[in-house]
Amino acid sequence: MRSRREDGMYHLELLFPEARRLPLPGALAHSTVGPNVPRKGRALAGSGAGSPLGGVMAIVVGTDFSDHAREAVRVAAAIAERTGTPLVLVHAAEPGMLRRDWPSEHGSTITELEKRLAAEADRLSHPGLSVEPQVLLGMPDEALVEHAAKLQARMLITSALGWRSEKRWRLGGIPARIAQLSRCPFLMVRLSEPFLDWCQAKRPLRVVVGDDFSDSAEVALRWLPELRRLGPVELTVSHVYSTATEYGRLGLYHANPGPEGVEAILERDLRERLSRIGEPRAEVRMSSDHGNVAEPLARLAEAARADLLLLGSHQRRGLRRVRHGSVSLSSLQLAPVAAVACVPSCSAREAEAPVGIPSIQRVLVSTDFSPLANRAIPHALSLLPRGGELILAYVIESPVPIVYADFWPAVALSGNDDDEPELRRQLEALVPSDAAGRGITVRMELLPGVHAAQALCQAAERCGADIFCISSHGRTGVRRAVLGSVAQEVVARSRRPVLVVKHPVPP
C-alpha cells in the first residue's frame, strides 16, 4: 500500500511524466505548469529586471471560478484599469485535487484549466486593460503569495471564501493565510459593487482604518494615497482601548481623574498623529473593550457604514502570535464590510516613507527644587518655539502605595492640600522672566505618586508632551546604587523622547 505522499507522487506521474524526475511533489509547488495558451496581447511575454512584466508592478488576483471569486476578479479588473496596471489572473491547482478520470482525448487537466482561465482573461481584456492568465501548481495561499512576490505585485486580491483541502481545520482559510504570509498589500473582497461605483467615480469609498498607535497601523495609514489614486475616500480612524490599561498608562485614578477623560486624551493624541501623517480631516471613533479587539473594531466599522476596513498586519508567528493574537486575521472573518485590506508592516515601499522633522510644541520638565534639577528648566524653554507650552512638574511623594488609593485617596493621591499654594509659588519663581516675552505658556503640575519616574512618565502621556526634559545628578558607584537615578528610570520607562541635562563637571 502506498503512503499518502507516494500516492500523491503517483498521481502527478500519471498527469505529468516529467514529474518522475522530481524528488518530491513539493518541488512542483508554486511553479508554472504546462504551456501557456497563446493569446493576443500577453502581459508576460516581455522580460524585465526582476519581473516578467518588464519592471511594471502588477495586480495579482486569485480565482477558483466560483461566484465569490468573480466578485474579487471584478474589483481587481476595475482597480487595474483605473490605475493602468497589468492584471495577472491566477488559478492555483492543488496536486491532490486534480482529476484522475479526465478523458485522455481532452488533454491534461492542467491544459483544460489553462483554457478555462484564458477564456476568463479574454472576457476581461479590452484596450484599456491587459490581463495575463497563469495556472500554478501548489497550495493556493502559498502559490499566490510566492507568485505575487516574484512579480513584485502592487496588490494581491482574493475573495472572502476559500479553504485548503488538507488540514484546513488547523491551517485556516486561504484569505487568513495570505494575510499572514503576503509581503504586499492584500485585499479580501466580499462584495464588488461599492468598489465598482468608486472606480467609476459614482461615490467615494468609505474606509475605516484601525489605529492602535503602532508602526503597522501607521504603515496602513500611509498606504491611503494608493487608494486615493483611484478615487475620493471618506476616512474614519477607529481606536479600541482598554480602560484599565489607559488608566494605568495615564495615571488617571478614581480619586483623581483629572480635567480630561481617557477618550479626550486619546482623541488628542490621534489627531496629532494623523496631522503628522497627513490625514488631519479624518473622523475619529473610539470604543472601550476588555477582550478581543476585533469585535469592537467590527462594530465601529459597521457604525461608520464602511466599505473597506484597512489594517496594518504585524504578521506574527509561533508563540508571539499565540501571546498577542492577530486583530487583522480575526477581522477578516468578523468585519461586516465589503472588503478588508491588510498592509504588511514589512512592505518595502511603506517602510521607505520619508521621516519628517518633528515639531516640538509641548515640553514637560521636572524639578525637585535642587539647584541641579532646576538647570533643566532653561534647557526645556530653549526647545520651544513662540507659542509653545512648558509643563513644569513636581512630584509629591505619597506615603501610601497607589494600589490603596481608593481607600485613602486624600493621603495617597492628594497629599497635604495646604502645601499646594506654596509649591506652586516656588515653581513659578523658577520660570525665567523672558519666557512670557517669547510667547511661551507655562503650566504647573503637582504630581502625587510613590515612584517619581512612574508619575512623571504618566504625566508626559497625559499631557501629550513632545519631549521630556530632566536633569541628572550624575551619581555613580555606591551613591547611585543607594539613592538611585530618576533620570535613568525615566529614560527606561518613557515612550516619548527624553532630553537629559547632565551634571556640569568642572574642567
Short mmCIF file of C-alpha atoms in Angstrom, two decimals:
data_model
loop_
_atom_site.label_atom_id
_atom_site.label_comp_id
_atom_site.label_asym_id
_atom_site.label_seq_id
_atom_site.Cartn_x
_atom_site.Cartn_y
_atom_site.Cartn_z
CA MET A 1 0.00 0.00 0.00
CA ARG A 2 1.36 3.39 -0.95
CA SER A 3 1.72 6.12 1.65
CA ARG A 4 -0.21 9.36 1.14
CA ARG A 5 2.96 11.11 -0.05
CA GLU A 6 3.81 8.30 -2.50
CA ASP A 7 0.21 8.21 -3.75
CA GLY A 8 0.34 11.94 -4.49
CA MET A 9 3.55 11.45 -6.47
CA TYR A 10 1.92 8.61 -8.43
CA HIS A 11 -0.97 10.89 -9.40
CA LEU A 12 1.48 13.53 -10.62
CA GLU A 13 3.34 10.94 -12.73
CA LEU A 14 0.09 9.99 -14.46
CA LEU A 15 -0.63 13.61 -15.33
CA PHE A 16 2.94 14.82 -15.95
CA PRO A 17 5.51 12.18 -16.96
CA GLU A 18 8.28 14.73 -16.36
CA ALA A 19 7.36 14.70 -12.65
CA ARG A 20 9.28 11.39 -12.31
CA ARG A 21 12.46 13.44 -12.45
CA LEU A 22 11.41 15.43 -9.37
CA PRO A 23 12.24 14.03 -5.91
CA LEU A 24 9.06 15.18 -4.12
CA PRO A 25 5.69 16.70 -5.05
CA GLY A 26 6.65 19.84 -3.12
CA ALA A 27 9.27 20.61 -5.73
CA LEU A 28 6.48 21.44 -8.16
CA ALA A 29 4.68 23.77 -5.79
CA HIS A 30 4.37 27.38 -6.96
CA SER A 31 5.85 26.63 -10.41
CA THR A 32 4.12 27.40 -13.69
CA VAL A 33 2.85 24.13 -15.18
CA GLY A 34 2.13 23.31 -18.79
CA PRO A 35 2.38 25.54 -21.85
CA ASN A 36 0.60 28.84 -21.76
CA VAL A 37 -2.32 29.13 -24.15
CA PRO A 38 -1.36 31.55 -26.96
CA ARG A 39 -3.46 34.66 -26.90
CA LYS A 40 -3.23 38.23 -28.16
CA GLY A 41 -1.54 40.88 -26.02
CA ARG A 42 0.05 38.63 -23.39
CA ALA A 43 1.31 40.75 -20.46
CA LEU A 44 4.01 38.22 -19.52
CA ALA A 45 5.53 37.96 -22.96
CA GLY A 46 8.21 40.56 -22.29
CA SER A 47 11.18 40.31 -20.00
CA GLY A 48 12.45 42.77 -17.41
CA ALA A 49 14.79 43.10 -14.47
CA GLY A 50 13.38 41.15 -11.55
CA SER A 51 9.91 40.78 -13.06
CA PRO A 52 8.46 39.14 -16.19
CA LEU A 53 6.33 42.27 -16.57
CA GLY A 54 9.34 44.36 -17.57
CA GLY A 55 9.60 46.04 -14.18
CA VAL A 56 5.91 47.13 -14.09
CA MET A 57 4.24 46.13 -10.83
CA ALA A 58 1.08 44.13 -11.48
CA ILE A 59 -2.11 43.41 -9.58
CA VAL A 60 -2.48 39.69 -8.85
CA VAL A 61 -5.95 38.21 -8.37
CA GLY A 62 -6.71 34.60 -7.50
CA THR A 63 -9.74 32.75 -8.83
CA ASP A 64 -11.29 29.32 -8.45
CA PHE A 65 -14.03 30.17 -10.99
CA SER A 66 -16.68 30.44 -8.24
CA ASP A 67 -19.22 33.25 -7.89
CA HIS A 68 -17.32 34.58 -4.87
CA ALA A 69 -14.08 34.64 -6.86
CA ARG A 70 -15.80 36.59 -9.65
CA GLU A 71 -16.55 39.38 -7.16
CA ALA A 72 -12.81 39.67 -6.43
CA VAL A 73 -11.91 39.49 -10.14
CA ARG A 74 -14.34 42.35 -10.93
CA VAL A 75 -12.74 44.54 -8.26
CA ALA A 76 -9.21 43.66 -9.40
CA ALA A 77 -10.07 44.43 -13.03
CA ALA A 78 -11.62 47.79 -12.11
CA ILE A 79 -8.60 48.80 -10.00
CA ALA A 80 -6.12 47.65 -12.67
CA GLU A 81 -7.96 49.56 -15.39
CA ARG A 82 -8.22 52.69 -13.25
CA THR A 83 -4.51 52.71 -12.41
CA GLY A 84 -3.26 51.44 -15.78
CA THR A 85 -1.69 48.41 -14.10
CA PRO A 86 -1.39 44.96 -15.73
CA LEU A 87 -3.67 42.31 -14.20
CA VAL A 88 -2.42 38.78 -13.57
CA LEU A 89 -5.29 36.29 -13.27
CA VAL A 90 -4.09 33.26 -11.32
CA HIS A 91 -5.58 29.85 -10.62
CA ALA A 92 -3.68 27.59 -8.25
CA ALA A 93 -4.33 23.85 -8.66
CA GLU A 94 -3.62 21.62 -5.69
CA PRO A 95 -1.92 18.38 -6.82
CA GLY A 96 -4.25 16.23 -4.72
CA MET A 97 -7.35 17.83 -6.27
CA LEU A 98 -6.51 17.11 -9.94
CA ARG A 99 -8.88 14.60 -11.55
CA ARG A 100 -7.57 11.13 -12.39
CA ASP A 101 -10.63 10.20 -14.52
CA TRP A 102 -10.15 13.07 -17.00
CA PRO A 103 -10.65 11.79 -20.62
CA SER A 104 -7.29 11.49 -22.35
CA GLU A 105 -8.65 12.90 -25.62
CA HIS A 106 -9.23 16.24 -23.82
CA GLY A 107 -5.55 16.57 -22.90
CA SER A 108 -4.25 17.01 -19.34
CA THR A 109 -6.28 18.56 -16.53
CA ILE A 110 -3.81 21.46 -16.39
CA THR A 111 -4.31 22.17 -20.10
CA GLU A 112 -8.06 22.32 -19.58
CA LEU A 113 -7.61 24.72 -16.63
CA GLU A 114 -5.39 26.94 -18.75
CA LYS A 115 -8.04 27.05 -21.49
CA ARG A 116 -10.72 27.95 -18.97
CA LEU A 117 -8.53 30.64 -17.38
CA ALA A 118 -7.61 32.02 -20.80
CA ALA A 119 -11.28 32.32 -21.69
CA GLU A 120 -11.86 34.27 -18.46
CA ALA A 121 -8.90 36.54 -19.28
CA ASP A 122 -10.23 37.14 -22.81
CA ARG A 123 -13.60 38.12 -21.35
CA LEU A 124 -11.93 40.73 -19.11
CA SER A 125 -9.44 42.09 -21.61
CA HIS A 126 -10.07 45.24 -23.63
CA PRO A 127 -7.88 48.05 -24.99
CA GLY A 128 -7.61 49.69 -21.55
CA LEU A 129 -6.81 46.52 -19.59
CA SER A 130 -4.07 43.92 -20.08
CA VAL A 131 -4.83 40.53 -18.47
CA GLU A 132 -2.40 37.63 -18.22
CA PRO A 133 -3.69 34.17 -17.17
CA GLN A 134 -1.41 31.96 -15.11
CA VAL A 135 -2.01 28.43 -13.81
CA LEU A 136 0.14 27.42 -10.84
CA LEU A 137 0.54 24.06 -9.15
CA GLY A 138 0.59 24.14 -5.36
CA MET A 139 -1.40 25.15 -2.30
CA PRO A 140 -3.41 28.26 -3.32
CA ASP A 141 -2.26 30.54 -0.49
CA GLU A 142 1.42 29.69 -0.84
CA ALA A 143 1.38 29.75 -4.65
CA LEU A 144 -0.39 33.13 -4.80
CA VAL A 145 1.90 34.75 -2.24
CA GLU A 146 5.07 33.48 -3.92
CA HIS A 147 3.88 34.49 -7.39
CA ALA A 148 2.95 37.98 -6.15
CA ALA A 149 6.40 38.33 -4.58
CA LYS A 150 8.05 37.16 -7.81
CA LEU A 151 6.20 39.83 -9.79
CA GLN A 152 6.73 42.49 -7.10
CA ALA A 153 2.96 42.91 -7.17
CA ARG A 154 1.35 46.17 -6.17
CA MET A 155 -1.59 44.32 -4.61
CA LEU A 156 -2.87 40.77 -4.10
CA ILE A 157 -6.66 40.25 -4.25
CA THR A 158 -8.84 37.22 -3.45
CA SER A 159 -12.42 36.53 -2.49
CA ALA A 160 -13.55 36.05 1.09
CA LEU A 161 -14.08 32.29 0.77
CA GLY A 162 -11.59 29.52 0.10
CA TRP A 163 -10.09 26.63 2.01
CA ARG A 164 -7.05 24.45 1.70
CA SER A 165 -8.19 20.88 1.19
CA GLU A 166 -5.52 19.46 3.51
CA LYS A 167 -5.75 20.09 7.28
CA ARG A 168 -7.99 23.10 6.76
CA TRP A 169 -9.22 22.94 10.35
CA ARG A 170 -5.70 23.68 11.52
CA LEU A 171 -4.40 25.96 8.78
CA GLY A 172 -7.50 28.11 8.38
CA GLY A 173 -8.92 29.78 5.29
CA ILE A 174 -6.92 30.91 2.28
CA PRO A 175 -7.54 34.67 2.93
CA ALA A 176 -6.27 34.35 6.52
CA ARG A 177 -3.13 32.54 5.43
CA ILE A 178 -2.45 35.01 2.63
CA ALA A 179 -2.80 37.90 5.09
CA GLN A 180 -0.28 36.11 7.31
CA LEU A 181 2.24 35.47 4.50
CA SER A 182 1.86 38.21 1.89
CA ARG A 183 4.67 40.75 1.51
CA CYS A 184 2.45 43.15 -0.46
CA PRO A 185 -0.94 44.72 0.45
CA PHE A 186 -3.71 42.11 0.43
CA LEU A 187 -7.38 42.84 -0.33
CA MET A 188 -10.10 40.32 0.58
CA VAL A 189 -13.34 41.07 -1.28
CA ARG A 190 -16.88 40.08 -0.30
CA LEU A 191 -18.89 42.49 -2.48
CA SER A 192 -17.74 44.23 -5.64
CA GLU A 193 -20.48 46.86 -6.06
CA PRO A 194 -19.03 49.58 -3.73
CA PHE A 195 -15.64 49.31 -5.45
CA LEU A 196 -17.08 49.37 -8.96
CA ASP A 197 -19.09 52.51 -8.13
CA TRP A 198 -15.97 54.07 -6.59
CA CYS A 199 -13.76 53.29 -9.59
CA GLN A 200 -16.43 54.75 -11.87
CA ALA A 201 -16.46 57.97 -9.78
CA LYS A 202 -20.08 57.47 -8.72
CA ARG A 203 -19.34 57.87 -5.00
CA PRO A 204 -16.44 57.96 -2.52
CA LEU A 205 -15.19 54.81 -0.81
CA ARG A 206 -15.89 54.73 2.93
CA VAL A 207 -12.72 53.48 4.60
CA VAL A 208 -12.20 52.67 8.28
CA VAL A 209 -8.60 52.30 9.49
CA GLY A 210 -7.88 50.55 12.77
CA ASP A 211 -5.21 52.54 14.60
CA ASP A 212 -3.58 51.32 17.81
CA PHE A 213 -0.65 53.81 17.66
CA SER A 214 1.62 51.02 16.36
CA ASP A 215 4.08 51.19 13.46
CA SER A 216 1.99 48.70 11.48
CA ALA A 217 -1.09 50.94 11.81
CA GLU A 218 0.95 53.90 10.57
CA VAL A 219 2.02 51.84 7.54
CA ALA A 220 -1.67 51.24 6.77
CA LEU A 221 -2.43 54.97 7.10
CA ARG A 222 0.44 55.85 4.78
CA TRP A 223 -0.99 53.44 2.18
CA LEU A 224 -4.13 55.60 1.80
CA PRO A 225 -2.63 57.69 -1.08
CA GLU A 226 -2.63 54.47 -3.12
CA LEU A 227 -6.41 54.29 -2.67
CA ARG A 228 -6.86 57.98 -3.45
CA ARG A 229 -5.24 57.42 -6.83
CA LEU A 230 -8.43 55.57 -7.76
CA GLY A 231 -10.98 57.99 -6.31
CA PRO A 232 -12.11 60.02 -3.30
CA VAL A 233 -12.02 58.40 0.14
CA GLU A 234 -14.11 59.16 3.24
CA LEU A 235 -11.77 58.24 6.08
CA THR A 236 -12.67 57.18 9.61
CA VAL A 237 -9.95 56.21 12.09
CA SER A 238 -11.07 53.80 14.81
CA HIS A 239 -9.31 53.05 18.07
CA VAL A 240 -10.19 50.35 20.60
CA TYR A 241 -8.73 50.78 24.08
CA SER A 242 -8.76 49.05 27.45
CA THR A 243 -9.95 51.35 30.24
CA ALA A 244 -7.76 49.67 32.85
CA THR A 245 -4.66 49.84 30.65
CA GLU A 246 -5.19 53.51 29.82
CA TYR A 247 -5.86 54.46 33.45
CA GLY A 248 -2.53 52.89 34.37
CA ARG A 249 -0.62 54.44 31.45
CA LEU A 250 -2.04 57.92 32.04
CA GLY A 251 -2.13 57.80 35.83
CA LEU A 252 -5.86 58.52 35.98
CA TYR A 253 -7.18 57.03 39.20
CA HIS A 254 -10.74 57.10 40.53
CA ALA A 255 -9.82 59.54 43.26
CA ASN A 256 -8.08 61.90 40.83
CA PRO A 257 -9.50 61.53 37.30
CA GLY A 258 -8.04 64.82 36.11
CA PRO A 259 -9.72 67.50 33.99
CA GLU A 260 -9.80 65.32 30.86
CA GLY A 261 -11.28 61.88 30.34
CA VAL A 262 -9.47 58.97 28.73
CA GLU A 263 -11.17 59.40 25.35
CA ALA A 264 -10.40 63.13 25.22
CA ILE A 265 -6.69 62.39 25.72
CA LEU A 266 -6.73 59.55 23.17
CA GLU A 267 -8.51 61.71 20.60
CA ARG A 268 -5.95 64.48 21.11
CA ASP A 269 -3.10 62.01 20.53
CA LEU A 270 -4.83 60.51 17.50
CA ARG A 271 -5.40 63.96 15.98
CA GLU A 272 -1.76 64.90 16.44
CA ARG A 273 -0.64 61.59 14.92
CA LEU A 274 -2.99 61.95 11.93
CA SER A 275 -1.82 65.52 11.31
CA ARG A 276 1.78 64.32 11.26
CA ILE A 277 0.92 61.54 8.80
CA GLY A 278 -1.09 63.89 6.59
CA GLU A 279 -4.69 62.89 7.41
CA PRO A 280 -5.90 65.79 9.63
CA ARG A 281 -9.52 65.73 8.39
CA ALA A 282 -10.28 62.11 9.28
CA GLU A 283 -13.22 61.30 11.53
CA VAL A 284 -12.21 59.61 14.80
CA ARG A 285 -14.24 56.91 16.56
CA MET A 286 -13.36 55.07 19.78
CA SER A 287 -14.62 52.16 21.82
CA SER A 288 -13.52 50.55 25.07
CA ASP A 289 -13.30 46.80 25.42
CA HIS A 290 -11.57 44.35 27.74
CA GLY A 291 -11.48 41.35 25.40
CA ASN A 292 -10.97 40.75 21.69
CA VAL A 293 -10.19 43.97 19.81
CA ALA A 294 -11.59 42.63 16.52
CA GLU A 295 -15.21 42.58 17.73
CA PRO A 296 -15.49 46.25 18.83
CA LEU A 297 -13.49 47.24 15.75
CA ALA A 298 -16.06 45.44 13.59
CA ARG A 299 -18.84 47.30 15.40
CA LEU A 300 -17.12 50.63 14.78
CA ALA A 301 -16.75 49.78 11.08
CA GLU A 302 -20.44 48.86 10.90
CA ALA A 303 -21.45 52.12 12.64
CA ALA A 304 -19.39 54.08 10.10
CA ARG A 305 -21.08 52.15 7.23
CA ALA A 306 -17.63 51.25 5.96
CA ASP A 307 -16.98 49.69 2.57
CA LEU A 308 -13.39 48.82 3.44
CA LEU A 309 -11.66 48.03 6.72
CA LEU A 310 -7.95 48.81 6.38
CA LEU A 311 -5.50 47.30 8.87
CA GLY A 312 -1.78 47.03 9.34
CA SER A 313 -0.53 43.49 9.84
CA HIS A 314 2.24 42.53 12.26
CA GLN A 315 2.30 39.02 10.69
CA ARG A 316 3.29 37.45 13.98
CA ARG A 317 4.11 33.76 14.01
CA GLY A 318 4.60 30.99 16.55
CA LEU A 319 4.45 31.88 20.23
CA ARG A 320 4.28 35.63 19.57
CA ARG A 321 1.04 35.14 17.67
CA VAL A 322 -0.36 32.92 20.44
CA ARG A 323 0.56 35.51 23.07
CA HIS A 324 -0.51 38.71 21.29
CA GLY A 325 -3.14 37.38 18.89
CA SER A 326 -3.92 38.89 15.48
CA VAL A 327 -6.53 41.59 15.01
CA SER A 328 -6.19 41.54 11.23
CA LEU A 329 -6.85 37.79 10.92
CA SER A 330 -9.89 37.96 13.23
CA SER A 331 -11.25 40.99 11.35
CA LEU A 332 -11.18 39.06 8.07
CA GLN A 333 -13.99 36.91 9.46
CA LEU A 334 -15.84 39.34 11.74
CA ALA A 335 -15.93 42.71 9.97
CA PRO A 336 -19.33 43.32 8.25
CA VAL A 337 -17.80 45.23 5.32
CA ALA A 338 -17.50 44.74 1.57
CA ALA A 339 -13.74 44.17 1.84
CA VAL A 340 -10.84 44.01 4.29
CA ALA A 341 -7.33 45.14 3.36
CA CYS A 342 -4.20 44.10 5.27
CA VAL A 343 -0.97 46.03 4.69
CA PRO A 344 2.13 44.21 6.00
CA SER A 345 4.42 46.32 8.15
CA CYS A 346 7.46 44.90 6.34
CA SER A 347 6.35 46.27 2.96
CA ALA A 348 9.41 47.91 1.41
CA ARG A 349 7.58 50.81 -0.22
CA GLU A 350 5.90 51.90 3.02
CA ALA A 351 9.00 51.28 5.13
CA GLU A 352 10.93 53.75 2.97
CA ALA A 353 8.47 56.58 3.63
CA PRO A 354 10.44 59.73 4.46
CA VAL A 355 10.55 60.74 8.10
CA GLY A 356 9.79 64.42 8.63
CA ILE A 357 11.47 66.68 11.18
CA PRO A 358 9.31 66.60 14.33
CA SER A 359 7.79 69.81 15.63
CA ILE A 360 8.13 70.45 19.38
CA GLN A 361 5.20 72.39 20.80
CA ARG A 362 4.89 70.97 24.30
CA VAL A 363 7.75 70.15 26.73
CA LEU A 364 7.49 68.59 30.18
CA VAL A 365 10.30 69.39 32.61
CA SER A 366 10.57 68.19 36.21
CA THR A 367 12.32 69.55 39.28
CA ASP A 368 12.77 68.64 42.91
CA PHE A 369 13.84 72.25 43.74
CA SER A 370 17.50 71.28 43.94
CA PRO A 371 19.96 73.56 42.07
CA LEU A 372 20.93 70.71 39.73
CA ALA A 373 17.32 69.82 38.87
CA ASN A 374 16.48 73.49 38.23
CA ARG A 375 19.14 73.63 35.49
CA ALA A 376 16.83 71.64 33.20
CA ILE A 377 14.20 74.41 33.07
CA PRO A 378 16.11 76.87 30.81
CA HIS A 379 17.10 73.98 28.51
CA ALA A 380 13.45 72.95 28.24
CA LEU A 381 12.45 76.52 27.33
CA SER A 382 15.13 76.67 24.65
CA LEU A 383 13.43 73.79 22.80
CA LEU A 384 10.11 75.60 22.44
CA PRO A 385 9.16 77.95 19.60
CA ARG A 386 6.97 81.01 20.07
CA GLY A 387 3.52 79.88 21.15
CA GLY A 388 4.79 76.65 22.74
CA GLU A 389 3.83 75.28 26.14
CA LEU A 390 6.08 74.37 29.07
CA ILE A 391 4.75 71.95 31.69
CA LEU A 392 6.71 72.38 34.92
CA ALA A 393 6.16 69.33 37.14
CA TYR A 394 6.94 68.47 40.73
CA VAL A 395 6.29 65.03 42.25
CA ILE A 396 4.69 64.92 45.71
CA GLU A 397 5.91 61.75 47.38
CA SER A 398 2.99 59.64 48.65
CA PRO A 399 3.38 57.62 51.86
CA VAL A 400 0.72 55.08 50.79
CA PRO A 401 1.05 52.89 47.66
CA ILE A 402 -1.15 53.82 44.73
CA VAL A 403 -2.99 50.46 44.87
CA TYR A 404 -4.63 51.66 48.13
CA ALA A 405 -5.71 54.99 46.66
CA ASP A 406 -9.40 54.03 46.67
CA PHE A 407 -9.21 53.53 50.45
CA TRP A 408 -7.01 56.53 51.36
CA PRO A 409 -7.35 58.91 48.41
CA ALA A 410 -6.57 62.05 50.39
CA VAL A 411 -3.31 60.62 51.71
CA ALA A 412 -2.26 58.59 48.74
CA LEU A 413 -3.05 60.95 45.92
CA SER A 414 -3.64 64.44 47.15
CA GLY A 415 -1.01 64.92 49.82
CA ASN A 416 -1.38 67.96 52.04
CA ASP A 417 -3.63 70.48 50.25
CA ASP A 418 -2.27 73.31 52.41
CA ASP A 419 1.15 72.88 50.80
CA GLU A 420 -0.04 73.19 47.21
CA PRO A 421 -0.23 77.02 47.00
CA GLU A 422 3.29 77.33 48.39
CA LEU A 423 4.62 74.67 45.98
CA ARG A 424 3.05 76.46 43.03
CA ARG A 425 4.62 79.75 44.09
CA GLN A 426 8.03 78.06 44.28
CA LEU A 427 7.57 76.60 40.81
CA GLU A 428 6.55 79.97 39.37
CA ALA A 429 9.68 81.54 40.86
CA LEU A 430 11.82 79.11 38.81
CA VAL A 431 10.44 80.26 35.43
CA PRO A 432 12.84 82.67 33.66
CA SER A 433 11.41 86.16 33.26
CA ASP A 434 11.82 86.20 29.47
CA ALA A 435 9.52 83.16 28.95
CA ALA A 436 6.42 85.34 28.62
CA GLY A 437 8.22 87.64 26.18
CA ARG A 438 8.84 84.68 23.91
CA GLY A 439 5.12 83.83 23.89
CA ILE A 440 5.59 80.59 25.86
CA THR A 441 2.77 79.40 28.12
CA VAL A 442 3.85 77.81 31.41
CA ARG A 443 1.64 75.33 33.25
CA MET A 444 2.36 73.99 36.76
CA GLU A 445 1.67 70.33 37.57
CA LEU A 446 1.81 68.81 41.06
CA LEU A 447 2.03 65.04 40.63
CA PRO A 448 1.20 62.70 43.51
CA GLY A 449 2.86 59.32 43.41
CA VAL A 450 5.05 56.76 45.15
CA HIS A 451 7.60 56.42 42.34
CA ALA A 452 8.74 59.71 40.83
CA ALA A 453 9.75 58.21 37.47
CA GLN A 454 6.38 56.49 37.05
CA ALA A 455 4.44 59.64 37.96
CA LEU A 456 6.48 61.73 35.53
CA CYS A 457 6.07 59.26 32.64
CA GLN A 458 2.33 59.13 33.26
CA ALA A 459 2.17 62.93 33.26
CA ALA A 460 4.07 63.07 29.96
CA GLU A 461 1.49 60.73 28.39
CA ARG A 462 -1.43 62.56 29.95
CA CYS A 463 -0.23 66.00 28.85
CA GLY A 464 0.87 64.85 25.40
CA ALA A 465 4.43 66.14 25.80
CA ASP A 466 6.50 66.11 22.63
CA ILE A 467 9.69 65.71 24.65
CA PHE A 468 10.64 65.16 28.28
CA CYS A 469 13.43 67.22 29.85
CA ILE A 470 15.05 66.14 33.11
CA SER A 471 18.30 66.82 34.95
CA SER A 472 20.73 64.13 36.05
CA HIS A 473 22.53 64.42 39.37
CA GLY A 474 25.45 62.45 38.00
CA ARG A 475 25.62 59.92 40.81
CA THR A 476 27.99 57.00 40.32
CA GLY A 477 29.09 53.91 42.21
CA VAL A 478 27.64 53.32 45.68
CA ARG A 479 25.71 56.62 45.80
CA ARG A 480 23.89 55.68 42.60
CA ALA A 481 23.12 52.19 43.88
CA VAL A 482 21.77 53.54 47.18
CA LEU A 483 19.96 56.68 46.05
CA GLY A 484 19.02 55.52 42.55
CA SER A 485 18.59 57.62 39.44
CA VAL A 486 15.20 59.07 38.49
CA ALA A 487 16.61 60.24 35.14
CA GLN A 488 17.80 56.74 34.26
CA GLU A 489 14.43 55.21 35.15
CA VAL A 490 12.59 57.87 33.13
CA VAL A 491 14.75 57.09 30.08
CA ALA A 492 13.98 53.39 30.51
CA ARG A 493 10.21 53.83 31.05
CA SER A 494 9.29 56.76 28.81
CA ARG A 495 7.59 56.18 25.46
CA ARG A 496 8.49 59.74 24.45
CA PRO A 497 11.86 61.36 23.65
CA VAL A 498 13.87 62.35 26.72
CA LEU A 499 16.50 65.12 26.99
CA VAL A 500 18.81 64.57 29.97
CA VAL A 501 20.69 67.67 31.18
CA LYS A 502 23.99 66.38 32.57
CA HIS A 503 25.57 67.46 35.84
CA PRO A 504 28.26 70.05 34.98
CA VAL A 505 31.79 68.77 35.52
CA PRO A 506 34.47 71.37 36.30
CA PRO A 507 37.43 71.38 33.90
#
